[in-house]
Coordinates of C-alpha atoms in Angstrom, one line a residue:
Chain B
M290 CA 0.0 0.0 0.0
L291 CA 2.9 2.4 0.6
G292 CA 5.8 1.4 -1.7
P293 CA 8.7 -0.9 -0.9
L294 CA 10.6 1.0 1.9
S295 CA 8.8 2.5 5.0
A296 CA 11.2 4.2 7.4
F297 CA 10.2 4.3 11.1
V298 CA 11.6 7.3 12.8
L299 CA 12.6 7.7 16.5
T300 CA 10.9 10.2 18.8
P301 CA 13.9 11.7 20.6
F302 CA 13.3 12.6 24.2
D303 CA 15.3 15.0 26.4
G304 CA 14.3 13.8 29.9
D305 CA 10.5 13.6 29.9
T306 CA 10.1 16.1 27.0
V307 CA 10.0 15.3 23.3
D308 CA 12.7 17.2 21.4
E309 CA 10.3 18.4 18.6
R310 CA 13.0 20.3 16.7
A311 CA 15.1 17.1 16.5
F312 CA 12.0 15.1 15.5
T313 CA 11.2 17.5 12.7
A314 CA 14.7 17.5 11.4
L315 CA 14.8 13.7 11.5
V316 CA 11.6 13.4 9.5
E317 CA 12.7 16.0 6.9
G318 CA 16.1 14.2 6.5
T319 CA 14.5 10.8 6.2
A320 CA 11.8 12.0 3.7
T321 CA 14.5 13.4 1.3
A322 CA 16.7 10.3 1.4
G323 CA 14.7 8.1 -1.0
V324 CA 12.3 6.2 1.2
D325 CA 8.7 5.5 0.0
S326 CA 7.0 6.3 3.3
I327 CA 7.6 7.5 6.8
G328 CA 6.4 5.6 9.9
A329 CA 5.8 8.0 12.7
L330 CA 4.8 7.0 16.2
G331 CA 5.6 3.3 15.7
S332 CA 7.2 1.3 18.4
T333 CA 10.4 3.1 17.4
G334 CA 8.6 6.3 17.8
S335 CA 7.6 5.4 21.4
Y336 CA 3.9 6.0 20.8
A337 CA 3.0 3.8 23.8
Y338 CA 4.7 6.2 26.2
L339 CA 3.0 9.4 24.9
D340 CA -0.3 11.0 25.8
R341 CA -3.0 12.0 23.3
A342 CA -1.9 15.7 23.0
Q343 CA 1.7 14.7 22.4
R344 CA 0.8 12.1 19.8
S345 CA -1.5 14.5 18.0
R346 CA 1.2 17.2 17.9
L347 CA 3.9 14.8 16.6
A348 CA 1.5 13.4 13.9
R349 CA 1.0 16.9 12.6
L350 CA 4.7 17.7 12.7
A351 CA 5.5 14.4 10.9
V352 CA 3.1 15.1 8.1
R353 CA 4.2 18.7 7.7
S354 CA 7.9 17.7 7.7
A355 CA 7.6 14.7 5.3
G356 CA 6.6 16.9 2.3
D357 CA 5.2 14.6 -0.4
V358 CA 6.2 11.4 1.3
P359 CA 3.2 9.6 2.8
V360 CA 3.2 9.2 6.6
L361 CA 1.9 6.1 8.4
V362 CA 0.9 7.0 12.0
G363 CA 0.8 4.6 14.9
I364 CA -2.6 4.7 16.8
G365 CA -2.3 1.8 19.2
A366 CA -3.4 2.0 22.8
L367 CA -4.8 -0.4 25.5
S368 CA -8.4 0.8 25.3
T369 CA -10.5 1.0 22.1
P370 CA -11.8 4.5 22.9
E371 CA -8.2 5.7 23.1
V372 CA -7.3 4.0 19.8
L373 CA -10.3 5.7 18.1
A374 CA -9.3 9.1 19.4
A375 CA -5.7 8.5 18.1
A376 CA -7.1 7.5 14.8
E377 CA -9.2 10.7 14.5
D378 CA -6.2 12.8 15.5
A379 CA -3.9 11.1 13.0
Q380 CA -6.4 11.5 10.2
R381 CA -6.8 15.2 11.0
A382 CA -3.1 15.5 10.9
G383 CA -3.0 14.1 7.4
A384 CA -1.8 10.5 7.9
A385 CA -1.9 8.4 4.7
A386 CA -2.4 5.3 6.8
L387 CA -2.9 4.2 10.4
L388 CA -0.7 1.6 12.1
L389 CA -2.5 -0.5 14.7
A390 CA -1.0 -3.2 17.0
P391 CA -3.3 -5.1 19.4
V392 CA -1.6 -3.6 22.5
S393 CA -2.5 -5.8 25.4
Y394 CA -2.7 -5.7 29.2
Q395 CA -5.2 -8.6 29.7
P396 CA -4.1 -11.2 27.1
L397 CA -6.6 -10.8 24.2
T398 CA -8.6 -13.5 22.5
D399 CA -8.8 -13.7 18.7
D400 CA -12.3 -12.4 18.8
E401 CA -11.3 -9.4 20.9
V402 CA -8.5 -8.6 18.4
L403 CA -10.8 -9.0 15.4
G404 CA -13.4 -6.7 17.2
L405 CA -10.7 -4.0 17.7
Y406 CA -9.9 -4.0 14.0
E407 CA -13.6 -4.0 13.2
D408 CA -14.2 -1.0 15.4
V409 CA -11.3 1.0 14.0
T410 CA -11.7 0.2 10.3
A411 CA -15.4 1.1 10.7
A412 CA -14.4 4.6 11.9
A413 CA -11.3 5.2 9.8
S414 CA -11.3 6.8 6.3
V415 CA -7.6 5.9 5.5
P416 CA -6.2 2.3 5.3
V417 CA -5.2 0.5 8.5
C418 CA -2.0 -1.4 8.6
V419 CA -2.3 -4.4 11.0
Y420 CA 0.8 -4.3 13.2
D421 CA 1.8 -7.8 14.3
N422 CA 4.5 -7.5 16.9
P423 CA 4.3 -10.2 19.5
R424 CA 7.4 -9.0 21.3
T425 CA 5.6 -5.8 22.4
T426 CA 2.0 -6.8 22.5
G427 CA 2.3 -10.3 23.8
F428 CA -0.3 -11.3 21.2
T429 CA 0.4 -13.9 18.6
F430 CA -1.6 -13.9 15.3
S431 CA -2.4 -17.2 13.7
D432 CA -2.6 -17.2 9.9
A433 CA -6.3 -17.8 10.3
L434 CA -6.8 -14.6 12.3
R435 CA -4.5 -12.7 9.9
S436 CA -6.8 -13.7 7.1
R437 CA -10.0 -12.8 9.0
V438 CA -8.6 -9.3 9.9
A439 CA -7.3 -8.7 6.4
H440 CA -10.7 -9.3 5.0
L441 CA -12.1 -6.3 6.9
P442 CA -12.8 -3.4 4.5
G443 CA -10.3 -0.7 5.3
V444 CA -7.3 -3.0 6.1
G445 CA -4.5 -2.1 3.7
S446 CA -1.5 -4.0 4.8
L447 CA -0.2 -6.7 7.3
K448 CA 3.1 -5.7 8.9
L449 CA 4.6 -9.1 9.8
P450 CA 7.2 -9.5 12.5
G451 CA 9.6 -11.6 10.3
V452 CA 9.8 -14.5 8.0
P453 CA 11.2 -18.0 8.5
E454 CA 15.0 -18.3 8.3
D455 CA 14.9 -20.8 5.5
P456 CA 14.2 -19.0 2.2
T457 CA 12.1 -21.9 0.8
A458 CA 10.0 -22.0 4.0
A459 CA 9.7 -18.2 3.9
R460 CA 8.4 -18.3 0.3
A461 CA 6.0 -21.1 1.0
W462 CA 4.6 -19.3 4.1
L463 CA 4.2 -16.0 2.3
S464 CA 2.6 -17.5 -0.7
G465 CA 0.1 -19.3 1.5
L466 CA -0.7 -16.1 3.4
R467 CA -0.9 -14.2 0.1
A468 CA -3.6 -16.6 -1.1
A469 CA -5.5 -16.2 2.2
V470 CA -5.8 -12.4 2.1
P471 CA -7.4 -10.0 -0.4
A472 CA -5.3 -9.0 -3.4
D473 CA -5.3 -5.3 -2.4
V474 CA -3.9 -6.0 1.1
T475 CA -0.1 -5.8 1.0
L476 CA 2.2 -8.0 3.1
G477 CA 5.2 -6.3 4.7
V478 CA 8.1 -7.5 6.7
S479 CA 9.6 -5.9 9.8
G480 CA 12.5 -7.3 11.8
D481 CA 15.3 -5.6 9.9
A482 CA 17.5 -8.7 10.1
S483 CA 15.0 -10.7 7.9
A484 CA 14.1 -7.8 5.5
V485 CA 16.1 -9.1 2.5
R486 CA 14.7 -12.6 3.0
G487 CA 11.2 -11.1 3.3
L488 CA 11.4 -8.9 0.2
R489 CA 12.9 -11.8 -1.8
A490 CA 10.1 -14.1 -0.6
G491 CA 7.4 -11.8 -1.8
C492 CA 6.8 -9.1 0.7
A493 CA 5.8 -5.8 -0.9
T494 CA 7.1 -3.6 1.8
W495 CA 10.0 -3.4 4.3
Y496 CA 8.8 -1.7 7.5
S497 CA 12.2 -0.7 8.7
V498 CA 13.6 0.7 12.0
V499 CA 17.2 1.0 10.7
A500 CA 15.9 3.0 7.7
G501 CA 14.9 5.7 10.2
V502 CA 18.6 6.1 11.0
L503 CA 20.2 5.1 7.8
P504 CA 17.6 5.8 5.1
R505 CA 20.0 6.0 2.1
T506 CA 21.6 2.7 3.0
C507 CA 18.3 1.0 3.3
A508 CA 17.0 2.5 0.1
E509 CA 20.1 1.2 -1.7
L510 CA 19.5 -2.2 -0.2
T511 CA 15.8 -2.3 -1.1
A512 CA 16.6 -1.2 -4.7
A513 CA 19.3 -3.8 -5.0
V514 CA 17.0 -6.6 -3.8
L515 CA 14.2 -5.5 -6.2
A516 CA 16.7 -5.3 -9.1
G517 CA 18.1 -8.8 -8.2
D518 CA 21.6 -7.3 -7.8
D519 CA 22.8 -10.0 -5.4
E520 CA 26.3 -8.6 -5.2
R521 CA 25.2 -5.2 -4.1
V522 CA 22.7 -6.7 -1.7
A523 CA 25.6 -8.7 -0.1
A524 CA 27.8 -5.7 0.2
V525 CA 25.2 -3.5 1.9
E526 CA 24.0 -6.4 4.1
A527 CA 27.5 -7.0 5.3
R528 CA 27.7 -3.4 6.5
L529 CA 24.4 -3.7 8.4
A530 CA 24.8 -7.3 9.7
P531 CA 26.8 -6.4 12.9
L532 CA 23.7 -4.6 14.1
W533 CA 21.4 -7.7 14.2
P534 CA 22.9 -9.4 17.2
L535 CA 22.7 -6.1 19.1
V536 CA 19.1 -5.7 18.1
A537 CA 18.3 -9.3 19.2
A538 CA 20.0 -8.6 22.6
H539 CA 18.7 -5.1 23.4
G540 CA 15.7 -4.5 21.2
S541 CA 15.6 -2.4 18.0
L542 CA 14.5 0.8 19.8
R543 CA 17.5 1.0 22.2
V544 CA 20.0 0.1 19.4
A545 CA 18.4 2.5 16.9
A546 CA 18.5 5.3 19.5
A547 CA 22.2 4.7 20.4
L548 CA 23.1 4.4 16.7
A549 CA 21.3 7.7 15.8
E550 CA 23.0 9.5 18.6
Q551 CA 26.4 8.2 17.8
L552 CA 26.1 9.0 14.1
G553 CA 24.8 12.5 14.9
V554 CA 21.5 11.9 13.2
V555 CA 19.9 13.4 16.2
P556 CA 21.6 15.4 18.9
R557 CA 20.3 13.3 21.7
A558 CA 18.0 10.2 21.4
G559 CA 16.8 9.7 25.0
L560 CA 14.1 7.2 25.6
P561 CA 11.0 7.8 27.7
R562 CA 11.0 6.6 31.3
P563 CA 10.9 3.8 32.5
L564 CA 13.0 2.9 29.4
R565 CA 16.7 3.7 29.7
D566 CA 19.4 4.2 27.2
L567 CA 21.4 1.2 26.1
P568 CA 23.9 0.4 28.9
A569 CA 27.6 1.2 28.5
P570 CA 28.6 -2.3 27.0
G571 CA 25.9 -2.0 24.4
Q572 CA 26.9 1.6 23.6
R573 CA 30.5 0.4 23.1
A574 CA 29.3 -2.4 20.8
V575 CA 27.3 0.2 18.7
A576 CA 30.4 2.4 18.6
G577 CA 32.3 -0.6 17.2
V578 CA 29.7 -1.0 14.5
V579 CA 29.9 2.7 13.7
A580 CA 33.7 2.5 13.6
A581 CA 33.4 -0.4 11.1
G582 CA 31.5 1.9 8.8
V583 CA 27.8 1.1 9.2
G584 CA 27.0 4.8 8.6
A585 CA 29.1 5.1 5.5
G586 CA 26.1 5.0 3.1
G587 CA 24.0 7.4 5.1
Chain Q
M253 CA 1.0 -4.2 55.5
L254 CA -2.8 -4.5 55.1
G255 CA -4.1 -7.5 57.0
P256 CA -4.7 -11.0 55.7
L257 CA -7.5 -10.5 53.1
S258 CA -7.4 -7.8 50.4
A259 CA -10.4 -7.9 48.1
F260 CA -10.0 -6.6 44.5
V261 CA -13.2 -5.1 43.1
L262 CA -14.4 -5.0 39.5
T263 CA -15.0 -1.7 37.7
P264 CA -18.3 -2.4 36.0
F265 CA -18.7 -0.9 32.6
D266 CA -21.9 -0.3 30.7
G267 CA -20.6 0.1 27.1
D268 CA -17.7 2.6 27.2
T269 CA -19.0 4.2 30.5
V270 CA -18.2 3.2 34.0
D271 CA -21.3 2.4 36.1
E272 CA -20.2 4.5 39.1
R273 CA -23.3 3.7 41.1
A274 CA -22.7 -0.1 40.8
F275 CA -19.0 0.5 41.6
T276 CA -19.9 2.4 44.8
A277 CA -22.4 -0.2 45.9
L278 CA -19.8 -3.0 45.2
V279 CA -17.1 -1.3 47.3
E280 CA -19.6 -0.6 50.1
G281 CA -20.8 -4.2 50.1
T282 CA -17.3 -5.6 50.1
A283 CA -16.0 -3.3 52.8
T284 CA -18.8 -4.4 55.2
A285 CA -18.2 -8.2 54.5
G286 CA -15.2 -8.7 56.8
V287 CA -12.3 -8.1 54.4
D288 CA -9.2 -6.3 55.7
S289 CA -8.6 -4.0 52.7
I290 CA -10.1 -3.2 49.3
G291 CA -8.0 -3.2 46.1
A292 CA -9.5 -0.7 43.7
L293 CA -8.2 -0.2 40.1
G294 CA -6.3 -3.4 40.1
S295 CA -6.2 -5.6 37.0
T296 CA -9.7 -6.7 38.1
G297 CA -10.6 -3.0 38.2
S298 CA -9.4 -2.6 34.6
Y299 CA -7.1 0.3 35.5
A300 CA -5.1 -0.2 32.3
Y301 CA -8.2 0.8 30.2
L302 CA -9.1 4.0 32.1
D303 CA -7.8 7.5 31.6
R304 CA -6.4 9.7 34.3
A305 CA -9.7 11.5 35.1
Q306 CA -11.6 8.3 35.3
R307 CA -9.0 6.7 37.6
S308 CA -8.9 9.7 39.9
R309 CA -12.6 9.8 40.2
L310 CA -12.9 6.0 40.9
A311 CA -10.1 6.2 43.5
R312 CA -12.1 8.9 45.3
L313 CA -15.3 7.0 45.1
A314 CA -13.6 3.8 46.4
V315 CA -12.0 5.5 49.5
R316 CA -15.3 7.3 50.3
S317 CA -17.3 4.1 49.9
A318 CA -14.9 1.8 51.9
G319 CA -15.5 3.6 55.2
D320 CA -12.8 2.5 57.7
V321 CA -11.4 -0.2 55.4
P322 CA -8.1 0.8 53.9
V323 CA -8.0 1.1 50.1
L324 CA -5.1 0.0 47.9
V325 CA -5.2 1.8 44.5
G326 CA -3.6 0.7 41.3
I327 CA -1.3 3.3 39.7
G328 CA 0.3 1.3 36.8
A329 CA 0.8 2.8 33.4
L330 CA 3.2 2.4 30.5
S331 CA 5.1 5.7 31.1
T332 CA 6.6 6.9 34.3
P333 CA 5.1 10.4 34.2
E334 CA 1.6 8.7 33.9
V335 CA 2.4 6.5 36.9
L336 CA 3.5 9.5 39.0
A337 CA 0.4 11.4 38.1
A338 CA -1.8 8.4 39.1
A339 CA 0.2 8.1 42.3
E340 CA -0.5 11.7 43.1
D341 CA -4.2 11.4 42.3
A342 CA -4.5 8.2 44.4
Q343 CA -2.9 9.8 47.4
R344 CA -5.1 12.8 47.2
A345 CA -8.0 10.5 47.1
G346 CA -6.9 9.0 50.4
A347 CA -5.4 5.7 49.2
A348 CA -3.7 3.7 52.1
A349 CA -1.2 2.2 49.7
L350 CA -0.4 2.2 45.9
L351 CA -0.3 -0.9 43.8
L352 CA 2.3 -0.8 40.9
A353 CA 2.9 -3.4 38.2
P354 CA 5.7 -2.9 35.7
V355 CA 3.3 -2.5 32.8
S356 CA 5.3 -3.0 29.6
Y357 CA 5.2 -2.3 25.9
Q358 CA 8.9 -2.5 25.1
P359 CA 10.1 -5.5 27.2
L360 CA 11.7 -4.0 30.3
T361 CA 15.1 -4.8 31.8
D362 CA 15.7 -5.3 35.5
D363 CA 17.4 -1.9 35.8
E364 CA 14.4 -0.2 34.1
V365 CA 12.0 -1.9 36.5
L366 CA 14.1 -1.0 39.5
G367 CA 14.3 2.6 38.2
L368 CA 10.5 2.8 37.9
Y369 CA 10.1 1.7 41.6
E370 CA 12.8 4.2 42.6
D371 CA 11.1 7.0 40.9
V372 CA 7.7 6.2 42.4
T373 CA 8.8 5.4 45.9
A374 CA 10.8 8.6 46.0
A375 CA 7.6 10.6 45.2
A376 CA 5.1 8.6 47.2
S377 CA 4.1 9.2 50.8
V378 CA 2.2 6.0 51.3
P379 CA 3.6 2.4 50.9
V380 CA 3.9 0.9 47.5
C381 CA 2.9 -2.7 46.8
V382 CA 5.0 -4.3 44.1
Y383 CA 2.6 -6.0 41.8
D384 CA 4.2 -9.0 40.1
N385 CA 1.9 -10.2 37.4
P386 CA 3.8 -11.7 34.4
R387 CA 0.6 -12.6 32.6
T388 CA -0.4 -9.0 32.1
T389 CA 2.9 -7.2 32.1
G390 CA 5.1 -9.8 30.3
F391 CA 7.7 -9.0 32.9
T392 CA 9.1 -11.8 35.1
F393 CA 10.7 -10.9 38.4
S394 CA 13.7 -12.9 39.6
D395 CA 14.1 -13.3 43.3
A396 CA 17.2 -11.2 43.1
L397 CA 15.2 -8.3 41.6
R398 CA 12.4 -8.8 44.1
S399 CA 14.9 -8.3 46.8
R400 CA 16.5 -5.2 45.3
V401 CA 13.0 -3.6 44.8
A402 CA 11.9 -4.6 48.3
H403 CA 14.9 -2.8 49.8
L404 CA 13.7 0.6 48.4
P405 CA 12.4 2.7 51.2
G406 CA 8.6 3.0 50.7
V407 CA 8.0 -0.5 49.4
G408 CA 5.5 -2.1 51.8
S409 CA 4.6 -5.4 50.2
L410 CA 5.3 -7.8 47.3
K411 CA 2.1 -9.2 45.6
L412 CA 3.3 -12.5 44.2
P413 CA 1.6 -14.2 41.3
G414 CA 1.4 -17.6 43.0
V415 CA 3.4 -20.2 44.9
P416 CA 4.7 -23.6 43.8
E417 CA 2.2 -26.4 43.7
D418 CA 4.1 -28.6 46.2
P419 CA 3.6 -27.3 49.7
T420 CA 7.2 -28.1 50.8
A421 CA 8.6 -26.2 47.7
A422 CA 6.2 -23.3 48.4
R423 CA 7.4 -23.0 52.0
A424 CA 11.1 -23.3 51.0
W425 CA 10.7 -20.6 48.3
L426 CA 8.8 -18.2 50.6
S427 CA 11.2 -18.6 53.5
G428 CA 14.1 -17.9 51.2
L429 CA 12.4 -14.8 49.8
R430 CA 11.3 -13.8 53.3
A431 CA 15.0 -13.8 54.3
A432 CA 15.9 -11.7 51.3
V433 CA 13.5 -8.8 51.9
P434 CA 13.3 -6.4 54.8
A435 CA 11.2 -7.6 57.8
D436 CA 8.6 -4.8 57.4
V437 CA 7.8 -5.8 53.7
T438 CA 5.0 -8.2 53.6
L439 CA 4.7 -11.1 51.1
G440 CA 1.3 -11.6 49.6
V441 CA -0.2 -14.2 47.3
S442 CA -2.5 -13.6 44.4
G443 CA -3.8 -16.3 42.0
D444 CA -6.8 -17.3 44.0
A445 CA -6.3 -21.0 43.2
S446 CA -3.0 -21.0 45.2
A447 CA -4.2 -18.7 48.0
V448 CA -4.6 -21.4 50.7
R449 CA -1.2 -22.9 49.8
G450 CA 0.3 -19.4 49.9
L451 CA -1.2 -18.4 53.3
R452 CA -0.2 -21.8 54.8
A453 CA 3.4 -21.4 53.4
G454 CA 3.8 -18.0 55.1
C455 CA 2.2 -15.3 53.0
A456 CA 0.8 -12.5 55.2
T457 CA -1.9 -11.4 52.7
W458 CA -4.2 -12.9 50.1
Y459 CA -4.7 -10.4 47.3
S460 CA -7.9 -11.8 46.0
V461 CA -10.0 -11.4 42.9
V462 CA -12.8 -13.7 44.0
A463 CA -13.1 -11.9 47.3
G464 CA -14.3 -8.9 45.3
V465 CA -17.3 -11.0 44.3
L466 CA -17.6 -13.4 47.3
P467 CA -16.1 -11.5 50.2
R468 CA -17.7 -13.4 53.0
T469 CA -16.7 -16.8 51.6
C470 CA -13.1 -15.6 51.2
A471 CA -13.1 -14.1 54.7
E472 CA -14.3 -17.4 56.1
L473 CA -11.6 -19.3 54.2
T474 CA -8.9 -16.9 55.3
A475 CA -10.0 -17.1 59.0
A476 CA -10.1 -20.9 58.7
V477 CA -6.6 -21.1 57.3
L478 CA -5.2 -18.8 60.0
A479 CA -7.0 -20.8 62.7
G480 CA -5.7 -24.1 61.3
D481 CA -9.2 -25.4 60.9
D482 CA -8.4 -27.8 58.0
E483 CA -11.9 -29.2 57.8
R484 CA -13.5 -25.8 57.3
V485 CA -10.8 -24.9 54.8
A486 CA -11.5 -28.0 52.8
A487 CA -15.3 -27.4 52.8
V488 CA -15.0 -23.8 51.6
E489 CA -12.3 -24.7 49.1
A490 CA -14.5 -27.4 47.6
R491 CA -17.2 -24.7 46.9
L492 CA -14.7 -22.4 45.2
A493 CA -12.6 -25.1 43.4
P494 CA -14.8 -25.4 40.2
L495 CA -13.9 -21.7 39.5
W496 CA -10.1 -22.4 39.1
P497 CA -10.1 -24.2 35.7
L498 CA -12.4 -21.4 34.3
V499 CA -10.0 -18.8 35.6
A500 CA -7.1 -20.7 34.0
A501 CA -8.9 -20.9 30.7
H502 CA -10.4 -17.4 30.5
G503 CA -8.5 -15.2 33.0
S504 CA -9.7 -14.1 36.4
L505 CA -11.2 -10.8 35.1
R506 CA -13.6 -12.3 32.6
V507 CA -14.7 -15.1 35.1
A508 CA -15.1 -12.6 38.0
A509 CA -17.2 -10.4 35.9
A510 CA -19.5 -13.2 34.7
L511 CA -19.8 -14.5 38.3
A512 CA -20.6 -11.1 39.7
E513 CA -23.3 -10.5 37.1
Q514 CA -24.8 -14.0 37.5
L515 CA -24.9 -13.7 41.3
G516 CA -26.4 -10.2 41.1
V517 CA -23.5 -8.6 42.9
V518 CA -23.5 -6.0 40.2
P519 CA -26.4 -5.3 37.7
R520 CA -24.0 -5.6 34.7
A521 CA -20.3 -6.3 34.7
G522 CA -19.3 -5.2 31.2
L523 CA -15.6 -5.1 30.3
P524 CA -13.9 -2.2 28.6
R525 CA -13.3 -2.6 24.8
P526 CA -11.4 -4.3 23.3
L527 CA -12.1 -6.9 26.0
R528 CA -15.3 -8.8 25.7
D529 CA -17.5 -10.6 28.1
L530 CA -16.9 -14.3 28.6
P531 CA -18.3 -16.1 25.5
A532 CA -21.4 -18.2 25.9
P533 CA -19.8 -21.6 26.7
G534 CA -17.8 -19.9 29.5
Q535 CA -21.0 -18.2 30.8
R536 CA -22.7 -21.5 30.9
A537 CA -19.8 -23.0 32.9
V538 CA -20.0 -20.2 35.4
A539 CA -23.8 -20.7 35.6
G540 CA -23.0 -24.4 36.5
V541 CA -20.7 -23.3 39.3
V542 CA -23.4 -20.9 40.5
A543 CA -26.0 -23.6 40.4
A544 CA -23.6 -25.9 42.4
G545 CA -23.7 -23.2 45.2
V546 CA -20.5 -21.2 44.9
G547 CA -22.4 -18.1 46.0
A548 CA -24.0 -19.7 49.1
G549 CA -21.5 -18.1 51.6
G550 CA -21.8 -14.6 50.0

């Protein structure tokens, strides 16, 4: 629904305050670096830690700063009324699409998750991207539920958490899922470490955290995959690969924040309490990756 | 810190609105039924689905309706500023203690959880009860972290999710934990199915969901355990036992709501969206437990 590369930007905090100037500059820089869409207020954008007024304001800033690049805005919250309010605010801000994860406190049933998407798509006037992220929501989608949700009018894309390690298994799974969802619903891969595998196996979009820090590098990688230029893919992947074990150990948000700060992409990429910056050993590991040239492509 | 039986009351919804009249009556009825404290806005009280104004209002109603019975108020939220605001509101309302779970979106590290309790105990003027509920938070406390948190000045109790099945193992674990936390910090058991085992193994408090629906029955059970009246314990337990498989299958909130409605403890115990009432087969199972006399003791 949004082109091959969607870059999810950080929301930089300075203490308990959002650094709106840094956020604006980050969105502007990302939008002009060759990405197809911007994801604002995703998990990387710490939406879950912001109140309604902050989210509404950041959605407006993101759309204004992204120029012609469409902006996907995260609207997840624990209660459905809160989700509906965030959807309304994001649409008023000019969001091209809404990103919705089944954020959970009480573990949700399949019917409850389906009901959430029914309520939101009934109210929304732009497409909803189903954000499947078991690590943060605690909720695991079955393929049967993915299919039920994807058939709701108003659903535009499924943002999948990753694809199987084995390329054949990845292709088989995605083609089965592809057949089970309407033709106009795109399948997208997140989990940057499995992006190349996902795009090769048939995903239409890479929903990327690292592209919010290194948009040019990720745009180059995406173009190389789509062009079948395996040599170029391998060269770019080799530059990014040292990040993946750090992401697995510390989570993509903490690593992206440390990376953005060390590369000077933002002056300060503080995280909202109770989250804390990557501890010193992780910071040193990110510094090693930076020294090895991960930022060379921008 | 609060006596042996703490009864957690539901927050009954009618659609998206809280039925404050039913809530008030429920707190009044529970407070006069022989419980030692009331837990308002716990998981059973759906705190995670309410906004600041609703929570503040319900905290005031709970304290006012509980008379002389102390009220523990849930203050959990995803962001620390939200938790601090809820703590301030609960204290202004007259809460005797604050209940705080490490509610998570990004999985939290031990240092982040410790930091959250540091921030909140530094600001609070009443004791904080550490709410350990991995099912809803996704966060698992180690005994080492429990000990670190319990040593913060201002922590009054640890609300443990359950105790080992085997009574000897339960006693060994609790006595080890008892030795690792300050003497004035109480250990309490939740998970109603393991309450008797927990109290027998040394827990000072039963933090109970079912006591918010059947307070007299649970007060009788607690008194019997403390008096060592095994016959009476077995008789009351036998009445409650058919509830435990339903709680395991559907979660205590959905079962407590269905039970409260079927027993007429509240006129309607709707749950906040996206949560849904217990589906029909579960409702029928609860009806079977009601028909078998679970409500006989009140």
